Amino acid sequence: MEVELKEMLHDLESLKQSLPDPSHRASIDKLRLRVEQLTSLEKSRPAPRLKVKDMSAEVVDSNPYSRLMALQRMGIVENYERIREFSVAIVGIGGVGSVAAEMLTRCGIGRLLLYDYDKVELANMNRLFFRPEQVNMTKTDAAVQTLSDINPDVVLESYTMNITTVQGFDTFVSSLKNKSFCPNKEGSGVDLVLSCVDNYEARMAVNQACNEMNQTWMESGVSEDAVSGHIQLLIPGETACFACAPPLVVASGIDERTLKREGVCAASLPTTMGVVAGLLVQNTLKFLLNFGQVSPYLGYNSLKDYFPTMEMKPNPQCSNVACLERQQEYIVAKPARDAALKAKMEAEALLVPECPLHAENEWSISVVDDSGLDSLDAASSDMEKRAAPDTLPEGLVRELPSADKAQELPTSEAPLTSNDDLEDLRRQLEALNS
Amino acid sequence: MEVELKEMLHDLESLKQSLPDPSHRASIDKLRLRVEQLTSLEKSRPAPRLKVKDMSAEVVDSNPYSRLMALQRMGIVENYERIREFSVAIVGIGGVGSVAAEMLTRCGIGRLLLYDYDKVELANMNRLFFRPEQVNMTKTDAAVQTLSDINPDVVLESYTMNITTVQGFDTFVSSLKNKSFCPNKEGSGVDLVLSCVDNYEARMAVNQACNEMNQTWMESGVSEDAVSGHIQLLIPGETACFACAPPLVVASGIDERTLKREGVCAASLPTTMGVVAGLLVQNTLKFLLNFGQVSPYLGYNSLKDYFPTMEMKPNPQCSNVACLERQQEYIVAKPARDAALKAKMEAEALLVPECPLHAENEWSISVVDDSGLDSLDAASSDMEKRAAPDTLPEGLVRELPSADKAQELPTSEAPLTSNDDLEDLRRQLEALNS
C-alpha cells in the first residue's frame, strides 16, 4: 500500500502545480496531509523478520536461533545446524499437524511439505494455530502464511489435495520423491513423513506410500473424546506397519462411518492435541538429530496422566504386499546389519576411555562416583542440570528413581521385543493382564 | 483506515465540483480511482471474530465451541459452559505461560490475568506463540493482542510488572483478591494461579502470595537443557509448598546466579515447552471442570519419554510461616473434612445402582461383562471409544494393559502416601467408583 500512497502524493503535487486558484491549491494541501497521515499509519505496521544465512550461537536478543544452538553447548545435540538439511512431510494440517508444523518451523527445519484439502472454520478455533481471520482459507495456504511470517528461512511447500484419491496419491508419492532440495540425499526426497490425519483411509494411504518407498514415518492420533492420543514410529520391514496391526474398530469389522451421525462431531482440546504434537515433534528431533531415545509407541491417557509404551514387530501375514517385501529385505540384510552394529560397538568401546562425555564444562559440573550418593533421580525444577548419566553435582540428591532404574522394574511398560510373531506378542500381553 | 479513505473521496468530489478546467477534473477522477482501489484493498483485510453470548453445542462450521461442548455428549465433562465463570492468573508469559494462555483462551476460559515485565525478542521465536512482528512489545501487550483476536469472549487483564519487587508483589496480591468479575465467589478472586516463570525468586513470590491467601496454584518448569520439565499442584496446608521442598540447587547452598555467565543462555525447545503447557492446562481443566485425576506432580523426561509422578506432603519444619499456618488449619479441619467425605461416600454408594454412567448413548456402545473379553487396553488410534471403565464395544479388544492395572503394579510411579485415615477413605471412595 505504501507504493500506491507515494504515487498519489506525486499526482497531487502535479495537479497542484497546474492549478491557478490558491483556494484549490489549499484543498490539494489538505488532501496531501491526509495521504501523509495514511502513509505513516501504514509504515507503523511492523516489518517482517528477514532471512538468516547461517545459524549462530551468539547470545543476543536479535538471534532467533540462540536458544536452539545452546543445545550443543549443553551436550544434548552434537550438530544442531544439520536441521537445515532435513525435509519433513506433514499430512493433515489440523489440530496436531498445524502445531507440529509450527514447532518444526520455529526449530528452523530445512523444508516442510504440507498436505491438506480442508478449509479453516471457526469450529477449528478450539485448537492452537489457526486464527479467526483465516476462516475460509485452505488450511495449507493459512499455514504457509503464518509459518513464513514466523520463520522465512524454512522452505514451505503447500499441497492442497486429498491423498486418498488416485490422482492425489500419485501427486503425494511424486512430491515425496522430489530431491531438488537436497540432490545427494539417499532414499526419497524427505527424511520423515508425519501422519496427522483424523481418519483410517488417509492413514492407509500414508502407510501404502511409505511401504512402497521404504520411507520411515510417524503416525499420530487423538481419540474422539479428546482425552487420549498416541504417537508411533513406523519403519517399513522393521516395525509393524499400519496394516500389520489395524486399529480396533477396523479389526472387528465395524465400519467407521456407522459410528458417525448427522449433527454429531468429535470432541477436541488444544491441550491433548498440543501434547501429542509436542511428543511427535520431540521424537522427530531425536530421530533427525540423533539424541535421546526415539519411542516406538507412546500413548497419552490424559484423565490419569498415564503414558503407555510398547514395540510392535511386523506381521508376517500382513495384508500389505509392499510391507511383506520390506520385511523380506529386512531379514536378508540382517547379517550385514549385525556385523555393522558389532563393529560400531567395538569402535565405541575403544573410544570411551579417551573421550570425556562433555569436553566443555562451562557449568562447572563435577562428576561424582555413584556409590557415594543416595541414588534418587528427579526432574523437579528448572534448575536441574544434566551431568554424566546418573551423577549429580556434589551435595545434590535425586528425588525420584531415574528413568533407567524405573524401566528396569518389572512393569507393564517394558517393551516386548523377543518374539517375532505378532500373535505371540498378543498372547504375552494377555498373560500380563490375566 | 477505511474512514480516512472515505473522507478523502468526499474531499476529492468537492474539489472536482469547484474546478472549471476539464483536464483538472480528469486528474481528480484519476485520484479518486486510486482511493477506491485502496479502499477495496483495505476492505479485503479480514473482519475479526465477533463475541458469542452463550456457548452452543450446535455442530456447524461457524461455532467456535462445538468441539468443546462435545465433551459433554462424550461423557467427559458434566457442564462445560461453567468454564466461563472461572478466572485463572498466569505468572510469566514466556515459552510455557504464553501457550498455556492461548490454550485457555481457545477453551473459552472466563478471565485471564497475565503477569510479565519482559519484552518480546527475536531470541524468543524458537518457542510457540509470539510472532516476529511483536518484537519490542511487552509480552503482556503482545499476548493481549493475539488472544483477543483469537477469542474476544475472554476477559483479559494485563499486568506489566515484576512480582518480586515490593510494589509488584502488592499489586499482584491485590489483583488476585479483586472479585469484580465474580462477586459471589468464595476465597480470592481467581480460581487458580499458574506459575510459568523461569527463576527461583519469582516462584518464591507466587508461593508466598498463595500461602498467605490460601490459594491453590500449579507450578511448572523446564530444565535449562530444554529436554525435561514438570508440573506440580500446590494446595496450601495440604501439599508441600514451594518452600517445603526447595529445589536441588538452592537446597545445597549453590547460588543460582553463579551458574549463569555472560554470553551463556539456557537452551529451549517449542516441543518441551508445548508439552509442559499442555499437561499444565489439561490438569487445570481437570481441576476446574471436575473430571479425571489431577496429578499432584508430573515430570517429563523427553530423552526417554519417561513421566515420573509423586506426591509431596507439607514439611512441618517449613521455613514459610504462612505455610505452617495453613498446615495447622488443615489439621484442625480434619474431623469435619472426614465427616463430609464419609457422608458423600455414603450418598454416592446409595446412588450408584440406580444411575447409569452414561445416560445418553449416542454412540451405541454396549457395555459387556469383563469376564467375557480378552482384557487388553489401548490408546491406539483415533477410533478408540470411551465406554464404561475397562469395557469396550463387543468384538473390540484392548492392546495394552489399562492405566488402572498398570498402576496397581509395584512400580516407582506409585504415589508415596502415608497411612492416615483420610487416605484410607480416599482409597475406599476410589474403589467404590471404579
PDB file of C-alpha atoms in Angstrom, chain A residues 1 4-5 7-8 11-12 15 18-19 24 27-28 31 34-35 38 41-42 45-46 49 59-64 67-68 70-71 73-74 76 102-103 106-107 121-123 125-130 132-133 149-150 198-200 203 222-225 227-228 230 247-249 252 256 259 261 263-272 275 278-279 281-283 286 291-293 295 297-298 300-308 310 362-364 379-386 395-397 399-401 403-404 406 409 411-412 429 433, chain B residues 1 4-5 7-8 11-12 15 18-19 24 27-28 30-31 34-35 38 41-42 45-46 49 59-64 66-68 70-71 73-74 76 102-103 106-107 121-123 125-130 132-133 149-150 198-199 203 222-225 227-228 230 247-249 252 256 259 261 263-272 275 278-279 281-283 286 291-293 295 297-298 300 302-308 310 362-364 375-376 379-386 395-397 399-401 403-404 406 409 411-412:
ATOM      1  CA  MET A   1       0.000   0.000   0.000  1.00  0.00           C
ATOM      2  CA  GLU A   4       0.216   3.490  -4.048  1.00  0.00           C
ATOM      3  CA  LEU A   5       0.216   6.257  -1.445  1.00  0.00           C
ATOM      4  CA  GLU A   7       2.199   7.711  -6.293  1.00  0.00           C
ATOM      5  CA  MET A   8      -0.854   9.544  -5.038  1.00  0.00           C
ATOM      6  CA  ASP A  11      -0.157  13.082  -8.593  1.00  0.00           C
ATOM      7  CA  LEU A  12      -1.418  15.609  -6.047  1.00  0.00           C
ATOM      8  CA  LEU A  15      -2.151  18.751 -10.016  1.00  0.00           C
ATOM      9  CA  SER A  18      -1.254  23.237 -12.650  1.00  0.00           C
ATOM     10  CA  LEU A  19      -3.979  24.934 -10.574  1.00  0.00           C
ATOM     11  CA  HIS A  24      -7.878  24.978  -4.923  1.00  0.00           C
ATOM     12  CA  SER A  27      -7.554  21.946  -0.927  1.00  0.00           C
ATOM     13  CA  ILE A  28      -4.761  19.919  -2.523  1.00  0.00           C
ATOM     14  CA  LEU A  31      -5.508  16.148   0.680  1.00  0.00           C
ATOM     15  CA  ARG A  34      -4.324  13.101   4.612  1.00  0.00           C
ATOM     16  CA  VAL A  35      -2.186  10.918   2.346  1.00  0.00           C
ATOM     17  CA  LEU A  38      -2.142   7.305   5.894  1.00  0.00           C
ATOM     18  CA  LEU A  41      -0.132   4.726   9.617  1.00  0.00           C
ATOM     19  CA  GLU A  42       0.906   2.151   7.029  1.00  0.00           C
ATOM     20  CA  ARG A  45       2.793  -1.745  10.632  1.00  0.00           C
ATOM     21  CA  PRO A  46       5.716  -3.925  11.708  1.00  0.00           C
ATOM     22  CA  ARG A  49      11.650 -10.847  10.063  1.00  0.00           C
ATOM     23  CA  VAL A  59      23.643 -14.895  22.744  1.00  0.00           C
ATOM     24  CA  VAL A  60      21.890 -11.685  21.651  1.00  0.00           C
ATOM     25  CA  ASP A  61      18.206 -10.778  21.764  1.00  0.00           C
ATOM     26  CA  SER A  62      18.091 -10.475  17.976  1.00  0.00           C
ATOM     27  CA  ASN A  63      19.241 -14.048  17.279  1.00  0.00           C
ATOM     28  CA  PRO A  64      16.237 -16.337  16.643  1.00  0.00           C
ATOM     29  CA  ARG A  67      18.307 -20.958  22.401  1.00  0.00           C
ATOM     30  CA  LEU A  68      18.428 -23.829  19.909  1.00  0.00           C
ATOM     31  CA  ALA A  70      22.572 -23.745  23.082  1.00  0.00           C
ATOM     32  CA  LEU A  71      21.535 -27.429  22.837  1.00  0.00           C
ATOM     33  CA  ARG A  73      26.769 -26.322  24.482  1.00  0.00           C
ATOM     34  CA  MET A  74      24.503 -28.269  26.864  1.00  0.00           C
ATOM     35  CA  ILE A  76      22.242 -32.567  24.062  1.00  0.00           C
ATOM     36  CA  GLU A 102       4.800 -24.557  13.745  1.00  0.00           C
ATOM     37  CA  MET A 103       7.192 -26.337  16.128  1.00  0.00           C
ATOM     38  CA  ARG A 106      10.425 -22.446  14.914  1.00  0.00           C
ATOM     39  CA  CYS A 107      13.178 -25.086  15.235  1.00  0.00           C
ATOM     40  CA  GLU A 121     -13.503 -22.904  10.028  1.00  0.00           C
ATOM     41  CA  LEU A 122     -14.462 -21.132  13.257  1.00  0.00           C
ATOM     42  CA  ALA A 123     -15.166 -24.641  14.594  1.00  0.00           C
ATOM     43  CA  MET A 125     -10.623 -22.330  16.853  1.00  0.00           C
ATOM     44  CA  ASN A 126     -10.590 -24.584  19.933  1.00  0.00           C
ATOM     45  CA  ARG A 127      -7.186 -25.892  18.787  1.00  0.00           C
ATOM     46  CA  LEU A 128      -3.921 -23.958  18.566  1.00  0.00           C
ATOM     47  CA  PHE A 129      -2.508 -22.313  15.415  1.00  0.00           C
ATOM     48  CA  PHE A 130      -5.263 -21.061  13.085  1.00  0.00           C
ATOM     49  CA  PRO A 132     -10.336 -16.443  13.121  1.00  0.00           C
ATOM     50  CA  GLU A 133      -9.215 -14.062  10.338  1.00  0.00           C
ATOM     51  CA  ASP A 149       5.956 -14.885   8.851  1.00  0.00           C
ATOM     52  CA  ILE A 150       7.360 -16.829  11.820  1.00  0.00           C
ATOM     53  CA  ASP A 198      -8.097 -37.963  11.544  1.00  0.00           C
ATOM     54  CA  ASN A 199      -9.323 -40.954   9.567  1.00  0.00           C
ATOM     55  CA  TYR A 200      -8.456 -44.519   8.649  1.00  0.00           C
ATOM     56  CA  ARG A 203      -3.584 -43.369   7.336  1.00  0.00           C
ATOM     57  CA  VAL A 222      -6.195 -38.230  19.195  1.00  0.00           C
ATOM     58  CA  SER A 223      -9.308 -40.013  20.443  1.00  0.00           C
ATOM     59  CA  GLU A 224     -12.784 -38.741  19.549  1.00  0.00           C
ATOM     60  CA  ASP A 225     -13.454 -37.952  23.192  1.00  0.00           C
ATOM     61  CA  VAL A 227      -8.752 -37.034  26.242  1.00  0.00           C
ATOM     62  CA  SER A 228      -6.205 -39.506  24.868  1.00  0.00           C
ATOM     63  CA  HIS A 230      -0.670 -41.550  20.743  1.00  0.00           C
ATOM     64  CA  PRO A 247      -6.952 -50.224  14.583  1.00  0.00           C
ATOM     65  CA  LEU A 248      -9.576 -51.810  16.809  1.00  0.00           C
ATOM     66  CA  VAL A 249     -12.684 -50.605  15.031  1.00  0.00           C
ATOM     67  CA  SER A 252     -13.530 -56.103  14.295  1.00  0.00           C
ATOM     68  CA  GLU A 256     -16.001 -46.306  10.815  1.00  0.00           C
ATOM     69  CA  LEU A 259     -20.057 -44.605  14.193  1.00  0.00           C
ATOM     70  CA  ARG A 261     -24.073 -39.464  12.712  1.00  0.00           C
ATOM     71  CA  GLY A 263     -25.110 -33.334  13.819  1.00  0.00           C
ATOM     72  CA  VAL A 264     -22.531 -35.136  15.914  1.00  0.00           C
ATOM     73  CA  CYS A 265     -18.884 -34.111  15.954  1.00  0.00           C
ATOM     74  CA  ALA A 266     -15.816 -35.426  17.745  1.00  0.00           C
ATOM     75  CA  ALA A 267     -14.677 -33.512  20.800  1.00  0.00           C
ATOM     76  CA  SER A 268     -11.224 -31.940  20.755  1.00  0.00           C
ATOM     77  CA  LEU A 269      -8.986 -29.989  23.126  1.00  0.00           C
ATOM     78  CA  PRO A 270      -5.970 -27.745  22.439  1.00  0.00           C
ATOM     79  CA  THR A 271      -4.213 -29.407  25.396  1.00  0.00           C
ATOM     80  CA  THR A 272      -4.347 -33.030  24.179  1.00  0.00           C
ATOM     81  CA  VAL A 275       0.802 -32.541  23.923  1.00  0.00           C
ATOM     82  CA  GLY A 278       4.894 -31.866  21.157  1.00  0.00           C
ATOM     83  CA  LEU A 279       5.650 -35.553  21.726  1.00  0.00           C
ATOM     84  CA  VAL A 281       7.971 -33.345  17.078  1.00  0.00           C
ATOM     85  CA  GLN A 282      10.233 -34.120  20.059  1.00  0.00           C
ATOM     86  CA  ASN A 283      10.592 -37.655  18.688  1.00  0.00           C
ATOM     87  CA  LYS A 286      15.509 -37.036  18.376  1.00  0.00           C
ATOM     88  CA  PHE A 291      19.879 -37.734  20.522  1.00  0.00           C
ATOM     89  CA  GLY A 292      17.886 -39.483  23.266  1.00  0.00           C
ATOM     90  CA  GLN A 293      15.668 -42.495  22.536  1.00  0.00           C
ATOM     91  CA  SER A 295       9.841 -44.017  21.201  1.00  0.00           C
ATOM     92  CA  TYR A 297       4.971 -46.117  20.514  1.00  0.00           C
ATOM     93  CA  LEU A 298       3.866 -43.650  23.172  1.00  0.00           C
ATOM     94  CA  TYR A 300      -1.171 -40.349  26.403  1.00  0.00           C
ATOM     95  CA  ASN A 301      -4.121 -41.019  28.709  1.00  0.00           C
ATOM     96  CA  SER A 302      -4.868 -37.509  29.954  1.00  0.00           C
ATOM     97  CA  LEU A 303      -7.504 -38.483  32.553  1.00  0.00           C
ATOM     98  CA  LYS A 304      -4.819 -40.334  34.553  1.00  0.00           C
ATOM     99  CA  ASP A 305      -1.652 -38.754  33.112  1.00  0.00           C
ATOM    100  CA  TYR A 306      -0.593 -42.245  32.090  1.00  0.00           C
ATOM    101  CA  PHE A 307       1.826 -42.800  29.165  1.00  0.00           C
ATOM    102  CA  PRO A 308       1.901 -46.423  27.907  1.00  0.00           C
ATOM    103  CA  MET A 310       5.260 -50.673  23.550  1.00  0.00           C
ATOM    104  CA  GLU A 362      31.032 -24.338  31.206  1.00  0.00           C
ATOM    105  CA  TRP A 363      28.664 -25.178  34.070  1.00  0.00           C
ATOM    106  CA  SER A 364      31.377 -26.427  36.425  1.00  0.00           C
ATOM    107  CA  ALA A 379      13.045 -33.657  37.206  1.00  0.00           C
ATOM    108  CA  SER A 380      11.919 -31.310  39.929  1.00  0.00           C
ATOM    109  CA  SER A 381      12.777 -27.769  38.895  1.00  0.00           C
ATOM    110  CA  ASP A 382      14.115 -25.654  36.111  1.00  0.00           C
ATOM    111  CA  MET A 383      17.433 -25.626  37.903  1.00  0.00           C
ATOM    112  CA  GLU A 384      18.156 -29.271  37.377  1.00  0.00           C
ATOM    113  CA  LYS A 385      21.338 -29.947  35.443  1.00  0.00           C
ATOM    114  CA  ARG A 386      22.467 -32.645  33.093  1.00  0.00           C
ATOM    115  CA  GLY A 395      25.785 -32.197  47.574  1.00  0.00           C
ATOM    116  CA  LEU A 396      22.714 -32.738  45.371  1.00  0.00           C
ATOM    117  CA  VAL A 397      20.434 -35.723  45.680  1.00  0.00           C
ATOM    118  CA  GLU A 399      14.192 -37.108  44.395  1.00  0.00           C
ATOM    119  CA  LEU A 400      12.904 -39.899  42.177  1.00  0.00           C
ATOM    120  CA  PRO A 401      14.343 -43.113  40.757  1.00  0.00           C
ATOM    121  CA  ALA A 403      14.212 -43.365  34.186  1.00  0.00           C
ATOM    122  CA  ASP A 404      16.797 -46.136  33.667  1.00  0.00           C
ATOM    123  CA  ALA A 406      12.315 -47.367  36.750  1.00  0.00           C
ATOM    124  CA  LEU A 409      11.496 -52.764  37.160  1.00  0.00           C
ATOM    125  CA  THR A 411       6.290 -53.057  34.823  1.00  0.00           C
ATOM    126  CA  SER A 412       3.757 -53.451  32.079  1.00  0.00           C
ATOM    127  CA  LEU A 429       0.060 -59.155  26.692  1.00  0.00           C
ATOM    128  CA  ASN A 433      -3.217 -58.860  32.134  1.00  0.00           C
TER     129      ASN A 433
ATOM    130  CA  MET B   1      -8.144   3.428   7.587  1.00  0.00           C
ATOM    131  CA  GLU B   4      -9.973   8.269   6.236  1.00  0.00           C
ATOM    132  CA  LEU B   5     -10.235   6.958   2.683  1.00  0.00           C
ATOM    133  CA  GLU B   7     -13.337  11.302   3.764  1.00  0.00           C
ATOM    134  CA  MET B   8     -10.700  11.679   1.097  1.00  0.00           C
ATOM    135  CA  ASP B  11     -12.889  15.961  -0.438  1.00  0.00           C
ATOM    136  CA  LEU B  12     -11.916  14.981  -3.970  1.00  0.00           C
ATOM    137  CA  LEU B  15     -12.729  19.851  -5.220  1.00  0.00           C
ATOM    138  CA  SER B  18     -15.206  23.639  -7.943  1.00  0.00           C
ATOM    139  CA  LEU B  19     -12.679  23.122 -10.762  1.00  0.00           C
ATOM    140  CA  HIS B  24      -8.053  19.163 -13.869  1.00  0.00           C
ATOM    141  CA  SER B  27      -6.873  14.369 -12.782  1.00  0.00           C
ATOM    142  CA  ILE B  28      -9.271  14.298  -9.849  1.00  0.00           C
ATOM    143  CA  LYS B  30      -7.738   9.513 -11.626  1.00  0.00           C
ATOM    144  CA  LEU B  31      -7.022  10.236  -7.947  1.00  0.00           C
ATOM    145  CA  ARG B  34      -6.670   5.315  -6.717  1.00  0.00           C
ATOM    146  CA  VAL B  35      -8.524   5.954  -3.448  1.00  0.00           C
ATOM    147  CA  LEU B  38      -7.002   1.456  -1.714  1.00  0.00           C
ATOM    148  CA  LEU B  41      -7.575  -3.358  -0.651  1.00  0.00           C
ATOM    149  CA  GLU B  42      -8.334  -2.303   2.917  1.00  0.00           C
ATOM    150  CA  ARG B  45      -8.440  -7.422   5.192  1.00  0.00           C
ATOM    151  CA  PRO B  46     -10.453  -9.962   7.209  1.00  0.00           C
ATOM    152  CA  ARG B  49     -14.425 -12.754  15.070  1.00  0.00           C
ATOM    153  CA  VAL B  59     -22.494 -28.758  15.119  1.00  0.00           C
ATOM    154  CA  VAL B  60     -21.917 -26.087  12.457  1.00  0.00           C
ATOM    155  CA  ASP B  61     -18.625 -24.814  10.981  1.00  0.00           C
ATOM    156  CA  SER B  62     -19.251 -21.330  12.377  1.00  0.00           C
ATOM    157  CA  ASN B  63     -19.490 -22.422  16.030  1.00  0.00           C
ATOM    158  CA  PRO B  64     -16.141 -21.935  17.819  1.00  0.00           C
ATOM    159  CA  SER B  66     -18.891 -27.121  19.123  1.00  0.00           C
ATOM    160  CA  ARG B  67     -15.839 -29.381  19.681  1.00  0.00           C
ATOM    161  CA  LEU B  68     -15.605 -28.330  23.342  1.00  0.00           C
ATOM    162  CA  ALA B  70     -18.998 -32.216  22.573  1.00  0.00           C
ATOM    163  CA  LEU B  71     -17.063 -33.150  25.747  1.00  0.00           C
ATOM    164  CA  ARG B  73     -22.030 -35.563  24.961  1.00  0.00           C
ATOM    165  CA  MET B  74     -18.946 -37.819  25.228  1.00  0.00           C
ATOM    166  CA  ILE B  76     -16.120 -36.429  29.862  1.00  0.00           C
ATOM    167  CA  GLU B 102      -3.565 -19.482  24.347  1.00  0.00           C
ATOM    168  CA  MET B 103      -4.931 -22.927  25.274  1.00  0.00           C
ATOM    169  CA  ARG B 106      -9.255 -21.223  22.941  1.00  0.00           C
ATOM    170  CA  CYS B 107     -11.082 -23.278  25.604  1.00  0.00           C
ATOM    171  CA  GLU B 121      12.674 -10.582  21.381  1.00  0.00           C
ATOM    172  CA  LEU B 122      13.651 -12.472  18.224  1.00  0.00           C
ATOM    173  CA  ALA B 123      15.502 -14.827  20.605  1.00  0.00           C
ATOM    174  CA  MET B 125      10.969 -17.146  18.349  1.00  0.00           C
ATOM    175  CA  ASN B 126      12.080 -20.753  18.965  1.00  0.00           C
ATOM    176  CA  ARG B 127       9.028 -21.189  21.220  1.00  0.00           C
ATOM    177  CA  LEU B 128       5.364 -21.123  20.162  1.00  0.00           C
ATOM    178  CA  PHE B 129       3.030 -18.102  20.374  1.00  0.00           C
ATOM    179  CA  PHE B 130       4.882 -14.795  19.822  1.00  0.00           C
ATOM    180  CA  PRO B 132       8.442 -11.654  14.868  1.00  0.00           C
ATOM    181  CA  GLU B 133       6.253  -8.580  14.197  1.00  0.00           C
ATOM    182  CA  ASP B 149      -8.126 -11.731  18.205  1.00  0.00           C
ATOM    183  CA  ILE B 150      -8.413 -15.474  18.838  1.00  0.00           C
ATOM    184  CA  ASP B 198      11.920 -19.267  34.867  1.00  0.00           C
ATOM    185  CA  ASN B 199      13.562 -18.359  38.173  1.00  0.00           C
ATOM    186  CA  ARG B 203       8.409 -18.902  42.287  1.00  0.00           C
ATOM    187  CA  VAL B 222      11.504 -26.621  32.055  1.00  0.00           C
ATOM    188  CA  SER B 223      15.146 -27.570  32.543  1.00  0.00           C
ATOM    189  CA  GLU B 224      17.938 -25.329  31.237  1.00  0.00           C
ATOM    190  CA  ASP B 225      18.990 -28.045  28.804  1.00  0.00           C
ATOM    191  CA  VAL B 227      14.804 -31.658  27.447  1.00  0.00           C
ATOM    192  CA  SER B 228      12.846 -32.116  30.676  1.00  0.00           C
ATOM    193  CA  HIS B 230       7.461 -30.785  35.246  1.00  0.00           C
ATOM    194  CA  PRO B 247      14.778 -27.136  44.502  1.00  0.00           C
ATOM    195  CA  LEU B 248      18.067 -29.009  44.460  1.00  0.00           C
ATOM    196  CA  VAL B 249      20.376 -26.126  43.620  1.00  0.00           C
ATOM    197  CA  SER B 252      22.627 -27.416  48.549  1.00  0.00           C
ATOM    198  CA  GLU B 256      21.589 -19.785  41.126  1.00  0.00           C
ATOM    199  CA  LEU B 259      25.510 -20.904  37.408  1.00  0.00           C
ATOM    200  CA  ARG B 261      27.666 -16.469  32.898  1.00  0.00           C
ATOM    201  CA  GLY B 263      27.155 -14.832  26.824  1.00  0.00           C
ATOM    202  CA  VAL B 264      25.546 -18.065  28.001  1.00  0.00           C
ATOM    203  CA  CYS B 265      21.827 -18.700  27.715  1.00  0.00           C
ATOM    204  CA  ALA B 266      19.596 -21.629  28.595  1.00  0.00           C
ATOM    205  CA  ALA B 267      18.514 -23.868  25.750  1.00  0.00           C
ATOM    206  CA  SER B 268      14.813 -24.170  24.972  1.00  0.00           C
ATOM    207  CA  LEU B 269      12.585 -26.099  22.597  1.00  0.00           C
ATOM    208  CA  PRO B 270       8.990 -25.440  21.449  1.00  0.00           C
ATOM    209  CA  THR B 271       8.292 -29.171  21.911  1.00  0.00           C
ATOM    210  CA  THR B 272       9.201 -29.475  25.601  1.00  0.00           C
ATOM    211  CA  VAL B 275       4.154 -30.464  26.175  1.00  0.00           C
ATOM    212  CA  GLY B 278      -0.378 -28.877  27.520  1.00  0.00           C
ATOM    213  CA  LEU B 279      -0.002 -31.028  30.637  1.00  0.00           C
ATOM    214  CA  VAL B 281      -3.604 -26.708  31.153  1.00  0.00           C
ATOM    215  CA  GLN B 282      -5.008 -30.247  30.907  1.00  0.00           C
ATOM    216  CA  ASN B 283      -4.626 -30.521  34.693  1.00  0.00           C
ATOM    217  CA  LYS B 286      -9.498 -31.332  35.138  1.00  0.00           C
ATOM    218  CA  PHE B 291     -13.070 -34.678  35.553  1.00  0.00           C
ATOM    219  CA  GLY B 292     -10.246 -37.239  35.534  1.00  0.00           C
ATOM    220  CA  GLN B 293      -7.459 -37.179  38.118  1.00  0.00           C
ATOM    221  CA  SER B 295      -1.758 -35.007  39.038  1.00  0.00           C
ATOM    222  CA  TYR B 297       3.314 -33.892  40.350  1.00  0.00           C
ATOM    223  CA  LEU B 298       4.131 -34.965  36.805  1.00  0.00           C
ATOM    224  CA  TYR B 300       8.570 -35.159  31.617  1.00  0.00           C
ATOM    225  CA  SER B 302      11.898 -36.160  26.886  1.00  0.00           C
ATOM    226  CA  LEU B 303      15.106 -38.109  26.147  1.00  0.00           C
ATOM    227  CA  LYS B 304      13.415 -41.302  27.339  1.00  0.00           C
ATOM    228  CA  ASP B 305       9.731 -40.305  27.139  1.00  0.00           C
ATOM    229  CA  TYR B 306       9.519 -41.049  30.857  1.00  0.00           C
ATOM    230  CA  PHE B 307       6.876 -39.365  33.048  1.00  0.00           C
ATOM    231  CA  PRO B 308       7.579 -39.682  36.805  1.00  0.00           C
ATOM    232  CA  MET B 310       4.815 -38.437  43.060  1.00  0.00           C
ATOM    233  CA  GLU B 362     -25.413 -41.777  21.090  1.00  0.00           C
ATOM    234  CA  TRP B 363     -22.504 -43.993  20.054  1.00  0.00           C
ATOM    235  CA  SER B 364     -24.383 -47.264  20.587  1.00  0.00           C
ATOM    236  CA  SER B 375      -8.635 -57.770  28.716  1.00  0.00           C
ATOM    237  CA  LEU B 376      -6.270 -55.747  26.579  1.00  0.00           C
ATOM    238  CA  ALA B 379      -4.928 -45.825  23.203  1.00  0.00           C
ATOM    239  CA  SER B 380      -4.040 -46.997  19.725  1.00  0.00           C
ATOM    240  CA  SER B 381      -5.956 -44.884  17.251  1.00  0.00           C
ATOM    241  CA  ASP B 382      -8.352 -42.025  16.885  1.00  0.00           C
ATOM    242  CA  MET B 383     -11.099 -44.571  16.627  1.00  0.00           C
ATOM    243  CA  GLU B 384     -10.872 -45.717  20.190  1.00  0.00           C
ATOM    244  CA  LYS B 385     -14.012 -45.115  22.223  1.00  0.00           C
ATOM    245  CA  ARG B 386     -14.726 -44.407  25.856  1.00  0.00           C
ATOM    246  CA  GLY B 395     -15.747 -57.541  19.322  1.00  0.00           C
ATOM    247  CA  LEU B 396     -13.070 -54.990  20.267  1.00  0.00           C
ATOM    248  CA  VAL B 397     -10.014 -55.896  22.287  1.00  0.00           C
ATOM    249  CA  GLU B 399      -3.896 -53.750  23.018  1.00  0.00           C
ATOM    250  CA  LEU B 400      -2.259 -52.567  26.237  1.00  0.00           C
ATOM    251  CA  PRO B 401      -2.891 -53.038  29.948  1.00  0.00           C
ATOM    252  CA  ALA B 403      -3.917 -47.439  33.233  1.00  0.00           C
ATOM    253  CA  ASP B 404      -5.677 -48.823  36.308  1.00  0.00           C
ATOM    254  CA  ALA B 406      -0.574 -50.737  35.264  1.00  0.00           C
ATOM    255  CA  LEU B 409       1.808 -52.973  39.669  1.00  0.00           C
ATOM    256  CA  THR B 411       6.389 -49.502  40.065  1.00  0.00           C
ATOM    257  CA  SER B 412       8.327 -46.472  41.162  1.00  0.00           C
TER     258      SER B 412
END
